[in-house]
Amino acid sequence: MRRLTLTRWRRALALPLAAAALASTPPAFATTTCSASLSNVAFGASDPFNGWADVSATLSYQCQTFGLSLLANAAVRLCLSIGDGAQGDGGITPRRMLSGASALQFNLYSDASRTQVWGTYPGNHVEVVLQYAVPLLGGSGSGSRTVYARVPANQFSAVPGTYLNSFSGIDAEARYRYDERLLGSATVPGNCTSAGDGGGTTNFPFDASATVNAACTPGFTVQDVDFGTRGLLATAVDTTATISPRCTNTTPYQIGLDDGLHATGQQRRMRSLAGRYVGYELYRDAARTQRWGDTPNTDTVGGTGNGSVQSVTVHARVAAQATPPQGVYSDTVTVTIYY
């Protein structure tokens, strides 16, 4: 009888202990972890006159929770933050890429219309939410956001070269908080710093790059050479005209002038509808001693671009000569910019 009584006493004692253990079970036993990655923002090669096409990159994120029970679920809030980058100057309006000491502005946006700059936490960062079931072997949720990018137009002072900004650490960071539940619905944490059951940070390093090509705009202007209306060509008639090249900053260039449509040898000529000619010449110097030709490094005029429109003077002369019959005399000279 004593052994039987003792056995009953042990069984009676075990039941409250099991109930107490069940009552103290926390809502979750697992830890949720998140990761993210962002493809590089590559604008490719262009020049300030043509500009760069808008591009985009994909920021992918995933959170994983190991199995809690057959009925578990999790909710996660992620705050996706992008700073100014290693080559930044402390600001994001605009951001910049560097090639040596030369800067090229660009920016990253959260909307396709490129009006909302994607910034840092807390502020104009981007928040996303994941909610998913967690079966016995674990569960996960994932998603992606598009990062829209643009290089603003009219950056004519940019020097040709490869431009780069590298983003890592706090400049490419995802903060997250999670809530886990064995039974019932997990609640989405209200913030990314203190809410929920726990949290952490992860990074998504990436590069932004662009190449500035040396270029001269094909739309440069050329002023006509106009000798006006003349009578006898007993004395020389001089005039000038202007060529207005526009080339990328620090880009060396040369301007060549061909001999026109009606030259004989190295004598340029204007022609009338009647087939008569007036000889003329184009020069590189005001003294009109250096003929302007079309052979680079020989008889062309050189300069160095600064991104702005420049002015180069053409010195023209109709030398004294026998006066042909009256009429309108003209010629077409092709201007070529070598760079």
mmCIF file of C-alpha atoms in Angstrom:
data_model
loop_
_atom_site.group_PDB
_atom_site.id
_atom_site.type_symbol
_atom_site.label_atom_id
_atom_site.label_comp_id
_atom_site.label_asym_id
_atom_site.label_seq_id
_atom_site.Cartn_x
_atom_site.Cartn_y
_atom_site.Cartn_z
ATOM 1 C CA MET A 1 0.000 0.000 0.000
ATOM 2 C CA ARG A 2 2.832 2.435 0.696
ATOM 3 C CA ARG A 3 4.369 1.854 -2.745
ATOM 4 C CA LEU A 4 1.020 2.353 -4.417
ATOM 5 C CA THR A 5 0.462 5.581 -2.499
ATOM 6 C CA LEU A 6 3.893 6.849 -3.446
ATOM 7 C CA THR A 7 3.283 6.121 -7.121
ATOM 8 C CA ARG A 8 0.017 8.034 -7.086
ATOM 9 C CA TRP A 9 1.703 10.958 -5.366
ATOM 10 C CA ARG A 10 4.403 11.089 -8.055
ATOM 11 C CA ARG A 11 1.828 11.117 -10.852
ATOM 12 C CA ALA A 12 -0.154 13.848 -9.201
ATOM 13 C CA LEU A 13 2.988 15.952 -8.877
ATOM 14 C CA ALA A 14 4.029 15.502 -12.541
ATOM 15 C CA LEU A 15 0.827 16.911 -14.022
ATOM 16 C CA PRO A 16 1.081 20.442 -12.555
ATOM 17 C CA LEU A 17 4.746 20.628 -13.596
ATOM 18 C CA ALA A 18 3.877 19.869 -17.236
ATOM 19 C CA ALA A 19 1.112 22.426 -17.161
ATOM 20 C CA ALA A 20 3.478 25.026 -15.717
ATOM 21 C CA ALA A 21 6.030 24.344 -18.463
ATOM 22 C CA LEU A 22 3.388 24.780 -21.169
ATOM 23 C CA ALA A 23 2.151 28.030 -19.648
ATOM 24 C CA SER A 24 5.655 29.573 -19.684
ATOM 25 C CA THR A 25 6.380 28.720 -23.355
ATOM 26 C CA PRO A 26 7.285 31.982 -25.255
ATOM 27 C CA PRO A 27 5.418 32.858 -28.471
ATOM 28 C CA ALA A 28 8.381 31.786 -30.625
ATOM 29 C CA PHE A 29 11.634 29.843 -30.340
ATOM 30 C CA ALA A 30 13.365 30.881 -33.587
ATOM 31 C CA THR A 31 15.294 33.888 -34.846
ATOM 32 C CA THR A 32 14.487 35.515 -38.179
ATOM 33 C CA THR A 33 17.329 36.675 -40.404
ATOM 34 C CA CYS A 34 17.196 38.816 -43.536
ATOM 35 C CA SER A 35 19.518 39.477 -46.471
ATOM 36 C CA ALA A 36 19.481 41.827 -49.469
ATOM 37 C CA SER A 37 21.376 42.473 -52.693
ATOM 38 C CA LEU A 38 21.354 45.249 -55.290
ATOM 39 C CA SER A 39 22.615 44.964 -58.850
ATOM 40 C CA ASN A 40 25.097 47.608 -60.001
ATOM 41 C CA VAL A 41 23.808 50.898 -61.393
ATOM 42 C CA ALA A 42 25.608 51.093 -64.758
ATOM 43 C CA PHE A 43 24.907 54.089 -66.997
ATOM 44 C CA GLY A 44 27.421 53.025 -69.650
ATOM 45 C CA ALA A 45 29.293 55.376 -71.993
ATOM 46 C CA SER A 46 28.111 58.663 -73.459
ATOM 47 C CA ASP A 47 29.024 62.356 -73.432
ATOM 48 C CA PRO A 48 27.484 65.528 -71.966
ATOM 49 C CA PHE A 49 26.077 66.611 -75.342
ATOM 50 C CA ASN A 50 24.061 63.432 -75.941
ATOM 51 C CA GLY A 51 23.461 62.634 -72.271
ATOM 52 C CA TRP A 52 22.861 59.275 -70.600
ATOM 53 C CA ALA A 53 19.722 57.204 -70.820
ATOM 54 C CA ASP A 54 17.860 56.506 -67.581
ATOM 55 C CA VAL A 55 18.658 53.107 -66.080
ATOM 56 C CA SER A 56 17.401 51.023 -63.171
ATOM 57 C CA ALA A 57 18.638 48.288 -60.838
ATOM 58 C CA THR A 58 16.893 45.615 -58.782
ATOM 59 C CA LEU A 59 17.105 45.431 -55.006
ATOM 60 C CA SER A 60 16.167 41.921 -53.863
ATOM 61 C CA TYR A 61 15.496 40.983 -50.246
ATOM 62 C CA GLN A 62 14.675 37.775 -48.363
ATOM 63 C CA CYS A 63 13.881 36.858 -44.772
ATOM 64 C CA GLN A 64 13.989 33.341 -43.359
ATOM 65 C CA THR A 65 12.627 31.808 -40.147
ATOM 66 C CA PHE A 66 13.410 28.257 -39.116
ATOM 67 C CA GLY A 67 10.561 25.972 -38.099
ATOM 68 C CA LEU A 68 8.596 26.834 -34.989
ATOM 69 C CA SER A 69 5.620 24.512 -35.259
ATOM 70 C CA LEU A 70 3.073 23.437 -37.788
ATOM 71 C CA LEU A 71 1.072 26.608 -37.172
ATOM 72 C CA ALA A 72 3.822 29.276 -36.889
ATOM 73 C CA ASN A 73 4.030 32.487 -38.910
ATOM 74 C CA ALA A 74 6.258 35.563 -39.089
ATOM 75 C CA ALA A 75 5.972 39.235 -40.053
ATOM 76 C CA VAL A 76 8.930 41.448 -40.928
ATOM 77 C CA ARG A 77 9.369 45.156 -41.639
ATOM 78 C CA LEU A 78 12.494 46.133 -43.590
ATOM 79 C CA CYS A 79 13.819 49.683 -43.938
ATOM 80 C CA LEU A 80 16.005 49.993 -47.044
ATOM 81 C CA SER A 81 18.510 52.834 -46.803
ATOM 82 C CA ILE A 82 20.907 54.252 -49.429
ATOM 83 C CA GLY A 83 23.442 56.953 -48.519
ATOM 84 C CA ASP A 84 25.839 59.121 -50.521
ATOM 85 C CA GLY A 85 28.509 56.456 -51.135
ATOM 86 C CA ALA A 86 32.269 56.356 -50.693
ATOM 87 C CA GLN A 87 32.813 59.037 -53.351
ATOM 88 C CA GLY A 88 29.959 61.219 -52.090
ATOM 89 C CA ASP A 89 30.333 64.629 -50.520
ATOM 90 C CA GLY A 90 27.885 64.148 -47.671
ATOM 91 C CA GLY A 91 24.730 64.912 -49.630
ATOM 92 C CA ILE A 92 22.297 62.983 -51.787
ATOM 93 C CA THR A 93 20.675 65.839 -53.724
ATOM 94 C CA PRO A 94 22.435 65.187 -55.944
ATOM 95 C CA ARG A 95 24.750 62.243 -55.501
ATOM 96 C CA ARG A 96 28.005 62.149 -57.450
ATOM 97 C CA MET A 97 30.482 59.825 -59.120
ATOM 98 C CA LEU A 98 34.158 60.732 -59.382
ATOM 99 C CA SER A 99 36.878 60.318 -61.963
ATOM 100 C CA GLY A 100 39.952 61.738 -60.300
ATOM 101 C CA ALA A 101 38.917 65.220 -59.185
ATOM 102 C CA SER A 102 36.127 65.528 -61.767
ATOM 103 C CA ALA A 103 32.551 64.874 -60.643
ATOM 104 C CA LEU A 104 29.494 63.666 -62.538
ATOM 105 C CA GLN A 105 26.154 64.124 -60.810
ATOM 106 C CA PHE A 106 23.496 61.422 -60.667
ATOM 107 C CA ASN A 107 20.747 60.244 -58.391
ATOM 108 C CA LEU A 108 18.739 57.234 -57.234
ATOM 109 C CA TYR A 109 14.957 57.291 -56.927
ATOM 110 C CA SER A 110 12.194 55.134 -55.504
ATOM 111 C CA ASP A 111 9.671 56.016 -58.238
ATOM 112 C CA ALA A 112 9.643 55.576 -62.002
ATOM 113 C CA SER A 113 9.024 59.288 -62.564
ATOM 114 C CA ARG A 114 12.287 59.953 -60.702
ATOM 115 C CA THR A 115 10.934 62.580 -58.365
ATOM 116 C CA GLN A 116 11.426 60.809 -54.988
ATOM 117 C CA VAL A 117 15.092 60.542 -54.072
ATOM 118 C CA TRP A 118 15.871 57.263 -52.294
ATOM 119 C CA GLY A 119 17.620 58.253 -49.072
ATOM 120 C CA THR A 120 18.701 57.107 -45.640
ATOM 121 C CA TYR A 121 16.973 55.893 -42.496
ATOM 122 C CA PRO A 122 15.162 57.565 -40.869
ATOM 123 C CA GLY A 123 13.826 59.805 -43.598
ATOM 124 C CA ASN A 124 13.214 59.221 -47.278
ATOM 125 C CA HIS A 125 14.215 55.557 -47.139
ATOM 126 C CA VAL A 126 11.945 52.798 -48.464
ATOM 127 C CA GLU A 127 10.030 50.370 -46.229
ATOM 128 C CA VAL A 128 8.684 46.956 -47.218
ATOM 129 C CA VAL A 129 6.758 44.279 -45.324
ATOM 130 C CA LEU A 130 6.952 40.481 -45.518
ATOM 131 C CA GLN A 131 4.431 38.080 -43.964
ATOM 132 C CA TYR A 132 4.763 34.326 -44.379
ATOM 133 C CA ALA A 133 3.979 30.981 -42.829
ATOM 134 C CA VAL A 134 6.683 28.980 -41.067
ATOM 135 C CA PRO A 135 6.059 25.217 -41.329
ATOM 136 C CA LEU A 136 8.036 22.711 -39.316
ATOM 137 C CA LEU A 137 11.112 22.805 -41.569
ATOM 138 C CA GLY A 138 11.179 26.595 -41.840
ATOM 139 C CA GLY A 139 9.707 29.307 -44.017
ATOM 140 C CA SER A 140 10.743 32.432 -45.849
ATOM 141 C CA GLY A 141 9.476 35.475 -47.663
ATOM 142 C CA SER A 142 11.091 37.517 -50.399
ATOM 143 C CA GLY A 143 10.514 40.429 -52.723
ATOM 144 C CA SER A 144 12.203 43.118 -54.765
ATOM 145 C CA ARG A 145 12.096 46.843 -55.421
ATOM 146 C CA THR A 146 13.312 48.766 -58.429
ATOM 147 C CA VAL A 147 15.910 51.484 -57.912
ATOM 148 C CA TYR A 148 15.539 54.113 -60.635
ATOM 149 C CA ALA A 149 18.622 56.112 -61.663
ATOM 150 C CA ARG A 150 19.335 59.214 -63.730
ATOM 151 C CA VAL A 151 22.291 61.379 -64.765
ATOM 152 C CA PRO A 152 21.010 64.971 -65.109
ATOM 153 C CA ALA A 153 21.573 66.700 -68.441
ATOM 154 C CA ASN A 154 23.904 69.603 -69.284
ATOM 155 C CA GLN A 155 26.948 68.538 -67.237
ATOM 156 C CA PHE A 156 29.293 70.048 -69.798
ATOM 157 C CA SER A 157 32.260 70.525 -67.442
ATOM 158 C CA ALA A 158 32.725 66.753 -66.981
ATOM 159 C CA VAL A 159 36.177 65.539 -68.035
ATOM 160 C CA PRO A 160 36.327 62.347 -70.161
ATOM 161 C CA GLY A 161 37.006 59.277 -68.047
ATOM 162 C CA THR A 162 35.413 56.476 -66.024
ATOM 163 C CA TYR A 163 33.306 57.677 -63.094
ATOM 164 C CA LEU A 164 32.503 55.564 -60.024
ATOM 165 C CA ASN A 165 30.800 55.653 -56.641
ATOM 166 C CA SER A 166 30.933 52.574 -54.394
ATOM 167 C CA PHE A 167 28.177 51.964 -51.839
ATOM 168 C CA SER A 168 28.682 49.689 -48.838
ATOM 169 C CA GLY A 169 28.168 49.595 -45.067
ATOM 170 C CA ILE A 170 25.690 52.200 -43.829
ATOM 171 C CA ASP A 171 25.407 53.580 -47.401
ATOM 172 C CA ALA A 172 23.633 50.371 -48.483
ATOM 173 C CA GLU A 173 21.856 49.032 -45.438
ATOM 174 C CA ALA A 174 18.643 47.177 -44.638
ATOM 175 C CA ARG A 175 17.399 47.389 -41.053
ATOM 176 C CA TYR A 176 14.657 44.994 -40.031
ATOM 177 C CA ARG A 177 12.433 44.002 -37.126
ATOM 178 C CA TYR A 178 10.358 40.839 -36.937
ATOM 179 C CA ASP A 179 7.481 39.304 -34.996
ATOM 180 C CA GLU A 180 7.028 35.509 -34.688
ATOM 181 C CA ARG A 181 3.983 33.578 -33.461
ATOM 182 C CA LEU A 182 3.367 29.892 -32.809
ATOM 183 C CA LEU A 183 -0.379 30.468 -32.771
ATOM 184 C CA GLY A 184 -2.364 33.340 -34.215
ATOM 185 C CA SER A 185 -1.170 36.026 -36.598
ATOM 186 C CA ALA A 186 2.197 37.715 -36.265
ATOM 187 C CA THR A 187 1.977 41.502 -36.015
ATOM 188 C CA VAL A 188 4.000 43.609 -38.448
ATOM 189 C CA PRO A 189 6.463 45.631 -36.329
ATOM 190 C CA GLY A 190 5.717 49.338 -36.362
ATOM 191 C CA ASN A 191 9.311 50.440 -36.915
ATOM 192 C CA CYS A 192 12.768 49.146 -37.814
ATOM 193 C CA THR A 193 14.547 49.984 -34.571
ATOM 194 C CA SER A 194 12.739 48.632 -31.503
ATOM 195 C CA ALA A 195 9.391 46.987 -32.276
ATOM 196 C CA GLY A 196 8.627 43.268 -32.500
ATOM 197 C CA ASP A 197 10.504 40.299 -31.071
ATOM 198 C CA GLY A 198 13.906 41.177 -32.483
ATOM 199 C CA GLY A 199 15.786 42.522 -35.461
ATOM 200 C CA GLY A 200 19.081 43.152 -37.180
ATOM 201 C CA THR A 201 20.817 44.779 -40.128
ATOM 202 C CA THR A 202 22.169 43.542 -43.445
ATOM 203 C CA ASN A 203 23.944 45.259 -46.340
ATOM 204 C CA PHE A 204 23.635 45.234 -50.127
ATOM 205 C CA PRO A 205 26.885 46.716 -51.553
ATOM 206 C CA PHE A 206 26.837 47.973 -55.154
ATOM 207 C CA ASP A 207 28.602 50.362 -57.546
ATOM 208 C CA ALA A 208 27.281 53.240 -59.619
ATOM 209 C CA SER A 209 29.343 53.949 -62.742
ATOM 210 C CA ALA A 210 29.390 55.904 -65.992
ATOM 211 C CA THR A 211 31.918 56.672 -68.711
ATOM 212 C CA VAL A 212 32.313 60.136 -70.222
ATOM 213 C CA ASN A 213 33.558 59.926 -73.798
ATOM 214 C CA ALA A 214 35.616 62.661 -75.435
ATOM 215 C CA ALA A 215 33.323 64.387 -77.901
ATOM 216 C CA CYS A 216 32.633 67.526 -79.887
ATOM 217 C CA THR A 217 29.023 68.338 -80.574
ATOM 218 C CA PRO A 218 28.123 67.870 -84.235
ATOM 219 C CA GLY A 219 25.749 70.812 -83.992
ATOM 220 C CA PHE A 220 28.463 73.483 -83.898
ATOM 221 C CA THR A 221 27.738 76.698 -85.782
ATOM 222 C CA VAL A 222 29.699 78.130 -88.719
ATOM 223 C CA GLN A 223 29.240 81.712 -89.850
ATOM 224 C CA ASP A 224 29.223 82.314 -93.598
ATOM 225 C CA VAL A 225 32.170 84.165 -95.140
ATOM 226 C CA ASP A 226 30.581 87.194 -96.798
ATOM 227 C CA PHE A 227 32.730 89.530 -98.912
ATOM 228 C CA GLY A 228 29.730 91.737 -99.655
ATOM 229 C CA THR A 229 28.993 93.509 -102.918
ATOM 230 C CA ARG A 230 32.097 94.804 -104.709
ATOM 231 C CA GLY A 231 32.969 96.630 -107.897
ATOM 232 C CA LEU A 232 36.442 96.356 -109.383
ATOM 233 C CA LEU A 233 38.729 93.929 -107.578
ATOM 234 C CA ALA A 234 41.723 96.220 -107.863
ATOM 235 C CA THR A 235 42.611 95.879 -104.183
ATOM 236 C CA ALA A 236 42.295 93.061 -101.677
ATOM 237 C CA VAL A 237 38.979 92.579 -99.903
ATOM 238 C CA ASP A 238 39.242 91.189 -96.364
ATOM 239 C CA THR A 239 36.583 89.829 -94.022
ATOM 240 C CA THR A 240 36.231 87.337 -91.162
ATOM 241 C CA ALA A 241 33.851 84.635 -90.027
ATOM 242 C CA THR A 242 33.488 82.570 -86.865
ATOM 243 C CA ILE A 243 33.429 78.830 -86.210
ATOM 244 C CA SER A 244 31.956 77.879 -82.810
ATOM 245 C CA PRO A 245 33.106 74.423 -81.668
ATOM 246 C CA ARG A 246 31.937 72.843 -78.408
ATOM 247 C CA CYS A 247 34.012 69.964 -77.059
ATOM 248 C CA THR A 248 34.213 68.101 -73.764
ATOM 249 C CA ASN A 249 36.341 69.588 -71.026
ATOM 250 C CA THR A 250 40.121 69.122 -71.574
ATOM 251 C CA THR A 251 39.565 67.478 -74.982
ATOM 252 C CA PRO A 252 42.091 68.656 -77.608
ATOM 253 C CA TYR A 253 40.670 69.265 -81.078
ATOM 254 C CA GLN A 254 41.681 70.551 -84.496
ATOM 255 C CA ILE A 255 39.530 72.301 -87.084
ATOM 256 C CA GLY A 256 40.134 71.647 -90.762
ATOM 257 C CA LEU A 257 38.745 73.438 -93.835
ATOM 258 C CA ASP A 258 38.722 71.686 -97.187
ATOM 259 C CA ASP A 259 39.418 73.470 -100.499
ATOM 260 C CA GLY A 260 35.762 73.894 -101.402
ATOM 261 C CA LEU A 261 33.935 72.808 -104.534
ATOM 262 C CA HIS A 262 35.709 74.870 -107.185
ATOM 263 C CA ALA A 263 39.399 74.991 -106.201
ATOM 264 C CA THR A 264 42.186 74.717 -108.736
ATOM 265 C CA GLY A 265 45.294 73.352 -107.098
ATOM 266 C CA GLN A 266 45.465 75.101 -103.745
ATOM 267 C CA GLN A 267 43.565 78.158 -104.920
ATOM 268 C CA ARG A 268 40.041 78.327 -103.572
ATOM 269 C CA ARG A 269 37.500 79.837 -105.951
ATOM 270 C CA MET A 270 33.919 81.040 -105.907
ATOM 271 C CA ARG A 271 31.840 80.306 -108.979
ATOM 272 C CA SER A 272 28.938 82.129 -110.623
ATOM 273 C CA LEU A 273 26.004 80.520 -112.391
ATOM 274 C CA ALA A 274 27.633 81.589 -115.648
ATOM 275 C CA GLY A 275 30.712 79.521 -114.834
ATOM 276 C CA ARG A 276 33.066 82.424 -114.033
ATOM 277 C CA TYR A 277 35.353 82.468 -110.979
ATOM 278 C CA VAL A 278 36.651 84.755 -108.233
ATOM 279 C CA GLY A 279 39.714 83.513 -106.370
ATOM 280 C CA TYR A 280 39.758 83.780 -102.566
ATOM 281 C CA GLU A 281 41.593 82.258 -99.643
ATOM 282 C CA LEU A 282 41.054 81.358 -95.967
ATOM 283 C CA TYR A 283 43.756 81.852 -93.345
ATOM 284 C CA ARG A 284 44.574 80.899 -89.779
ATOM 285 C CA ASP A 285 46.140 84.248 -88.859
ATOM 286 C CA ALA A 286 45.070 87.880 -89.040
ATOM 287 C CA ALA A 287 48.090 88.716 -91.220
ATOM 288 C CA ARG A 288 46.725 86.223 -93.762
ATOM 289 C CA THR A 289 50.021 84.454 -94.316
ATOM 290 C CA GLN A 290 49.076 80.940 -93.048
ATOM 291 C CA ARG A 291 46.645 79.160 -95.320
ATOM 292 C CA TRP A 292 43.974 77.155 -93.513
ATOM 293 C CA GLY A 293 43.785 73.590 -94.774
ATOM 294 C CA ASP A 294 42.493 70.179 -93.755
ATOM 295 C CA THR A 295 45.591 68.202 -92.749
ATOM 296 C CA PRO A 296 45.737 67.653 -88.961
ATOM 297 C CA ASN A 297 48.927 68.807 -87.246
ATOM 298 C CA THR A 298 49.937 70.636 -90.425
ATOM 299 C CA ASP A 299 47.600 73.429 -91.498
ATOM 300 C CA THR A 300 44.608 73.144 -89.177
ATOM 301 C CA VAL A 301 43.706 75.257 -86.119
ATOM 302 C CA GLY A 302 43.792 73.554 -82.729
ATOM 303 C CA GLY A 303 42.195 74.190 -79.360
ATOM 304 C CA THR A 304 41.187 72.526 -76.103
ATOM 305 C CA GLY A 305 37.567 72.092 -75.146
ATOM 306 C CA ASN A 306 36.125 73.365 -71.893
ATOM 307 C CA GLY A 307 32.566 72.121 -72.308
ATOM 308 C CA SER A 308 31.332 75.526 -73.447
ATOM 309 C CA VAL A 309 30.944 77.041 -76.906
ATOM 310 C CA GLN A 310 34.245 78.542 -78.084
ATOM 311 C CA SER A 311 34.976 81.016 -80.863
ATOM 312 C CA VAL A 312 37.571 80.504 -83.621
ATOM 313 C CA THR A 313 38.115 83.189 -86.242
ATOM 314 C CA VAL A 314 38.479 82.494 -89.954
ATOM 315 C CA HIS A 315 40.428 85.238 -91.765
ATOM 316 C CA ALA A 316 39.355 85.512 -95.411
ATOM 317 C CA ARG A 317 40.672 87.478 -98.382
ATOM 318 C CA VAL A 318 39.824 88.083 -102.029
ATOM 319 C CA ALA A 319 43.165 89.151 -103.457
ATOM 320 C CA ALA A 320 43.401 91.836 -106.155
ATOM 321 C CA GLN A 321 42.627 90.204 -109.497
ATOM 322 C CA ALA A 322 41.017 90.776 -112.843
ATOM 323 C CA THR A 323 37.352 91.569 -112.278
ATOM 324 C CA PRO A 324 35.035 88.945 -113.804
ATOM 325 C CA PRO A 325 31.554 89.721 -115.118
ATOM 326 C CA GLN A 326 29.022 90.767 -112.497
ATOM 327 C CA GLY A 327 27.058 88.058 -110.778
ATOM 328 C CA VAL A 328 26.691 86.164 -107.515
ATOM 329 C CA TYR A 329 29.773 84.099 -106.722
ATOM 330 C CA SER A 330 29.782 81.377 -104.052
ATOM 331 C CA ASP A 331 31.556 78.292 -102.794
ATOM 332 C CA THR A 332 30.906 75.594 -100.179
ATOM 333 C CA VAL A 333 33.682 74.685 -97.758
ATOM 334 C CA THR A 334 33.389 71.687 -95.441
ATOM 335 C CA VAL A 335 34.453 72.228 -91.814
ATOM 336 C CA THR A 336 35.751 69.160 -89.949
ATOM 337 C CA ILE A 337 36.559 68.947 -86.241
ATOM 338 C CA TYR A 338 39.126 66.289 -85.359
ATOM 339 C CA TYR A 339 39.379 65.132 -81.728
#
